[in-house]
CSV table of N, CA and C in Angstrom, one decimal:
chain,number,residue,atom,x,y,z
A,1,UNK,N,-0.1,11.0,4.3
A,1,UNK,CA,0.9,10.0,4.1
A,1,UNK,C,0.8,9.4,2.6
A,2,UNK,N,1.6,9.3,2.1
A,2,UNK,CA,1.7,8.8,0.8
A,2,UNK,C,1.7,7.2,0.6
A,3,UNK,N,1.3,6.9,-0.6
A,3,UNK,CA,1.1,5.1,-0.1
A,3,UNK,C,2.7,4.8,-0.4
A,4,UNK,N,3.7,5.0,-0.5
A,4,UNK,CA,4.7,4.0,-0.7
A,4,UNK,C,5.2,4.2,0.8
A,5,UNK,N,5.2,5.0,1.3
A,5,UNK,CA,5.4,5.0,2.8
A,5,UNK,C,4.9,4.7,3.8
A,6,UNK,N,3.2,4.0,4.0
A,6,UNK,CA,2.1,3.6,4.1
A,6,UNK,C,2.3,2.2,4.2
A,7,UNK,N,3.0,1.5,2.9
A,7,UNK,CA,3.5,0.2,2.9
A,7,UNK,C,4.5,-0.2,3.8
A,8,UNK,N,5.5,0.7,3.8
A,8,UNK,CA,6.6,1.1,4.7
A,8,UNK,C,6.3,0.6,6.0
A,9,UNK,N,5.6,1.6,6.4
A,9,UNK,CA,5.3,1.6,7.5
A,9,UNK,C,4.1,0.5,8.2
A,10,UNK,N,3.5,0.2,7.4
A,10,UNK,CA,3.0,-1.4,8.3
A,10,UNK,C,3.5,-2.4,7.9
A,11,UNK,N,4.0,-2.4,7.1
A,11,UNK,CA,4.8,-3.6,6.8
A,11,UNK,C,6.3,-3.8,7.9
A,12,UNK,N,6.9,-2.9,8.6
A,12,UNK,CA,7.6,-2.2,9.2
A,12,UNK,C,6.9,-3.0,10.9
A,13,UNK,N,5.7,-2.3,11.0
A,13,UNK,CA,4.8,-1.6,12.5
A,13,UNK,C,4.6,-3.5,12.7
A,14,UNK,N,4.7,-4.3,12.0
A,14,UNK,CA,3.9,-5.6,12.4
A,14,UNK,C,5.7,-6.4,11.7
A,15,UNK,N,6.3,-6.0,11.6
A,15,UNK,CA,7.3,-6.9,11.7
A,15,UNK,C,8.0,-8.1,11.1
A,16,UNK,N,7.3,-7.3,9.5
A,16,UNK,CA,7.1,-8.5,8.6
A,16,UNK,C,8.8,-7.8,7.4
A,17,UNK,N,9.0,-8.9,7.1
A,17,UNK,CA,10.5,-8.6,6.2
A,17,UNK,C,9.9,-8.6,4.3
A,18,UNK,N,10.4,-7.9,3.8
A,18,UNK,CA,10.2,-7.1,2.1
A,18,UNK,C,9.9,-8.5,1.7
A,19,UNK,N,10.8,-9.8,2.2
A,19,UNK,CA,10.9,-10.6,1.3
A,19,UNK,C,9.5,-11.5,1.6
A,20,UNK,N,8.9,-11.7,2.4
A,20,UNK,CA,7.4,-12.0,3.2
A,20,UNK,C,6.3,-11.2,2.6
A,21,UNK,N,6.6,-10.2,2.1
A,21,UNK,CA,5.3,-9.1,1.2
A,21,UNK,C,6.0,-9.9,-0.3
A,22,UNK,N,6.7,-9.8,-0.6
A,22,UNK,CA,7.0,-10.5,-1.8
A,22,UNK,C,6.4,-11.7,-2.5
A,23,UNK,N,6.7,-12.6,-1.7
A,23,UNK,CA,6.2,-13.9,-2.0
A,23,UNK,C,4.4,-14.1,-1.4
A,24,UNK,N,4.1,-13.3,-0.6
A,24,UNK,CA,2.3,-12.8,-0.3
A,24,UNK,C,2.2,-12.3,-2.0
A,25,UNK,N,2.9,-11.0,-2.5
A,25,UNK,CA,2.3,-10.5,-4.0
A,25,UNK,C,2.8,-11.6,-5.1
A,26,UNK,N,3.8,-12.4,-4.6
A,26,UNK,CA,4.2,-13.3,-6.0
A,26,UNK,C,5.2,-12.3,-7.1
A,27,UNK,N,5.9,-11.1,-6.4
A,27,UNK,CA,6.8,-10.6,-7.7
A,27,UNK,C,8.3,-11.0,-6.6
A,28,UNK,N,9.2,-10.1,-7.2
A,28,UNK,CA,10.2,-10.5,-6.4
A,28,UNK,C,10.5,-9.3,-5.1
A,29,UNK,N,11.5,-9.7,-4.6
A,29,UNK,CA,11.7,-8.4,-3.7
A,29,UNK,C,12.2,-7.0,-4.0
A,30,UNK,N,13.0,-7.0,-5.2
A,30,UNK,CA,13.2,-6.2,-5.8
A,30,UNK,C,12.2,-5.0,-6.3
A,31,UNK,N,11.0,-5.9,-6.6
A,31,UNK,CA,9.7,-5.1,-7.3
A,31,UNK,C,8.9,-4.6,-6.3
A,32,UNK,N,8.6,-5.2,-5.2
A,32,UNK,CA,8.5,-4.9,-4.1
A,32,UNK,C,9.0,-3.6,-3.4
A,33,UNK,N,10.2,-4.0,-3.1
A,33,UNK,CA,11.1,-2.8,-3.0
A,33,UNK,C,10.8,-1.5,-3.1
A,34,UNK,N,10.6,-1.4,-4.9
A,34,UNK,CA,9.9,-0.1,-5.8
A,34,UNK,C,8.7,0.1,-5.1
A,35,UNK,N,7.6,-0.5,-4.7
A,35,UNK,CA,6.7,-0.1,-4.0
A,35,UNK,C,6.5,1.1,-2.9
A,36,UNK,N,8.1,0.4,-2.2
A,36,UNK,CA,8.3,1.0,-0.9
A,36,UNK,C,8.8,2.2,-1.2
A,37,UNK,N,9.7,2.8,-2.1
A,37,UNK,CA,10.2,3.6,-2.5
A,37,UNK,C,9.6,4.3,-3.9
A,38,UNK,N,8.4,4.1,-3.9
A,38,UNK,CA,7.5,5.1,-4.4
A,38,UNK,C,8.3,5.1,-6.3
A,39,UNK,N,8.9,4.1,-6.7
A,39,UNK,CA,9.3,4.1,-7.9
A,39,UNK,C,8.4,3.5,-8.9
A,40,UNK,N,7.4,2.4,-8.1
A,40,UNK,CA,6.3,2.0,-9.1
A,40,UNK,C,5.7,1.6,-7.8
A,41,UNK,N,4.4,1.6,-8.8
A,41,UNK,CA,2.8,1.4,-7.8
A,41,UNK,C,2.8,-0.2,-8.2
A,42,UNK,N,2.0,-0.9,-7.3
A,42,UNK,CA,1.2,-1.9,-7.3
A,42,UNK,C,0.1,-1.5,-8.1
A,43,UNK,N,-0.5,-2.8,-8.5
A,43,UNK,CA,-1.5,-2.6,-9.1
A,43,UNK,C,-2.7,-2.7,-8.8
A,44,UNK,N,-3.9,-3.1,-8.8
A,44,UNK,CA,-5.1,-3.1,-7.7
A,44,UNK,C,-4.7,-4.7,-7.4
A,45,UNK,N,-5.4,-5.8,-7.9
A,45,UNK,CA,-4.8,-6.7,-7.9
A,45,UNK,C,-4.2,-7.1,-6.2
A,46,UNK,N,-2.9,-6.3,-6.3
A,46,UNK,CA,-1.4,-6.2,-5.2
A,46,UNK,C,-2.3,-5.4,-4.0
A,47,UNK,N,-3.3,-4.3,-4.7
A,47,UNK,CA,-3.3,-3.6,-3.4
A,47,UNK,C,-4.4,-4.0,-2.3
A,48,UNK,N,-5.6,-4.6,-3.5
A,48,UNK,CA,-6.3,-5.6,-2.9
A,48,UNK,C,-5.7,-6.2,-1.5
A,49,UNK,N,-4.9,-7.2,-2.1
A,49,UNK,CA,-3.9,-8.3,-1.6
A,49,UNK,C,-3.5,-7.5,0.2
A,50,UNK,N,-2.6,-6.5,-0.1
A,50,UNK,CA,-2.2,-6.2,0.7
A,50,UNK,C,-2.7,-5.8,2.0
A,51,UNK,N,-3.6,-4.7,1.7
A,51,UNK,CA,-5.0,-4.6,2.4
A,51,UNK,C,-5.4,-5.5,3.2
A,52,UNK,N,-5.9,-6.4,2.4
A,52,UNK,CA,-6.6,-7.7,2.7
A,52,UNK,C,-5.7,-8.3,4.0
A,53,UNK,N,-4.5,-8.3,4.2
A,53,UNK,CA,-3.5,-8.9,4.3
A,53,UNK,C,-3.1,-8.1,6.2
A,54,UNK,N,-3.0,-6.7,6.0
A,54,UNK,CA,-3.6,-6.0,6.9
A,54,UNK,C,-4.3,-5.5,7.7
A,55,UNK,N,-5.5,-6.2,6.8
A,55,UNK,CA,-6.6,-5.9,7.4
A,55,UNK,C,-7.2,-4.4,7.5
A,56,UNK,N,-7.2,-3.5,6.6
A,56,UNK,CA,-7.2,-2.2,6.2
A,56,UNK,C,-7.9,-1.7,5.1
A,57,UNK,N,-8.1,-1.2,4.9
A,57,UNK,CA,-9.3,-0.2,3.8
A,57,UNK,C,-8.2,0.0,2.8
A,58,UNK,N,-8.4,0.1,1.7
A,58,UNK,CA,-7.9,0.4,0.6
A,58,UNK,C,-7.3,1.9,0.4
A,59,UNK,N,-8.4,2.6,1.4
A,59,UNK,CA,-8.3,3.8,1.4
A,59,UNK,C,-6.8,4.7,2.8
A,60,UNK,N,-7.2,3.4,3.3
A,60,UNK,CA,-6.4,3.1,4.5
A,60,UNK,C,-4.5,3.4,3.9
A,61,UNK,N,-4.5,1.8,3.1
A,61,UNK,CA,-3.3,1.7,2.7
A,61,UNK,C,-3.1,2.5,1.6
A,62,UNK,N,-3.7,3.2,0.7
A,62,UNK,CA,-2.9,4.3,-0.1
A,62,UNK,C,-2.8,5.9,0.6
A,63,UNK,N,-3.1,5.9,2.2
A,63,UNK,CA,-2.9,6.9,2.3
A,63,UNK,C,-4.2,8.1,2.0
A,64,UNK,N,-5.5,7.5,1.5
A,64,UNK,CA,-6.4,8.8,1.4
A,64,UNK,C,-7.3,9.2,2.2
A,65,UNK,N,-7.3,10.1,2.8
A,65,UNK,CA,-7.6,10.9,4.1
A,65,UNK,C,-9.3,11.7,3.8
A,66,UNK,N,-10.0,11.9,4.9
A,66,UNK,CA,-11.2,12.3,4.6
A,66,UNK,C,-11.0,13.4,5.6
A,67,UNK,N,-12.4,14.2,5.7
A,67,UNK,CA,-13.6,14.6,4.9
A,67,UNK,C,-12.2,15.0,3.5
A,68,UNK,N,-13.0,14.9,2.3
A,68,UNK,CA,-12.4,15.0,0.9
A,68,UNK,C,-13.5,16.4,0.3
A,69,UNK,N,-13.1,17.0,-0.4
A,69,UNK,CA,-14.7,17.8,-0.7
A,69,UNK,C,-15.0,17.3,-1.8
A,70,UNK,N,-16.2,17.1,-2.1
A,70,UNK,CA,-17.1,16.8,-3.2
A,70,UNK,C,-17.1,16.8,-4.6
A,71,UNK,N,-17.0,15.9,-5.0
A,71,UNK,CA,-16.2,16.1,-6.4
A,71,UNK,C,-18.4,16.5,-7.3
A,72,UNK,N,-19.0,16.7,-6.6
A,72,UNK,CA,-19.8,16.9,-7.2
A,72,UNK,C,-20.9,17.9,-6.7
A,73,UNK,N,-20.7,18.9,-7.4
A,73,UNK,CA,-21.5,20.2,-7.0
A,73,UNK,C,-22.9,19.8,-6.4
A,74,UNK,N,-22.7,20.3,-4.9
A,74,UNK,CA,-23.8,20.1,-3.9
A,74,UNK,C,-25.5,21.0,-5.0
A,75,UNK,N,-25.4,22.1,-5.6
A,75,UNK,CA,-26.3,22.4,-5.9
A,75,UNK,C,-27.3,21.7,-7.0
């Protein structure tokens, strides 16, 4: 899952409105919005925030999935 749809969807799953993640990040709804629709990223800062907010892993809310392979040669 990709993170703008990630956002989407718990922001969505728990019943919270764009304009309620807005004023949690402090931009407007608009900018927000872009989040959702994958037109601009949050920044850590935001993703912190959001996370935090969901109670979720970082790794959780952008969507990055494991086992991952090794960015470093096992030998």
């Amino acid at each position: 899952m990709k993170m703008h749809e990630s956002l989407r969807n718990h922001r969505i799953s728990r019943g919270i409105q764009r304009k309620e993640m807005a004023d949690l990040l402090d931009v407007g709804v608009r900018t927000y919005q872009t989040y959702e629709t994958g037109t601009r990223e949050p920044g850590m800062k935001h993703l912190i925030k959001i996370a935090d907010f969901y109670d979720i892993s970082l790794d959780d809310l952008v969507g990055r999935e494991f086992p991952k392979k090794s960015l470093v040669d096992p030998e």
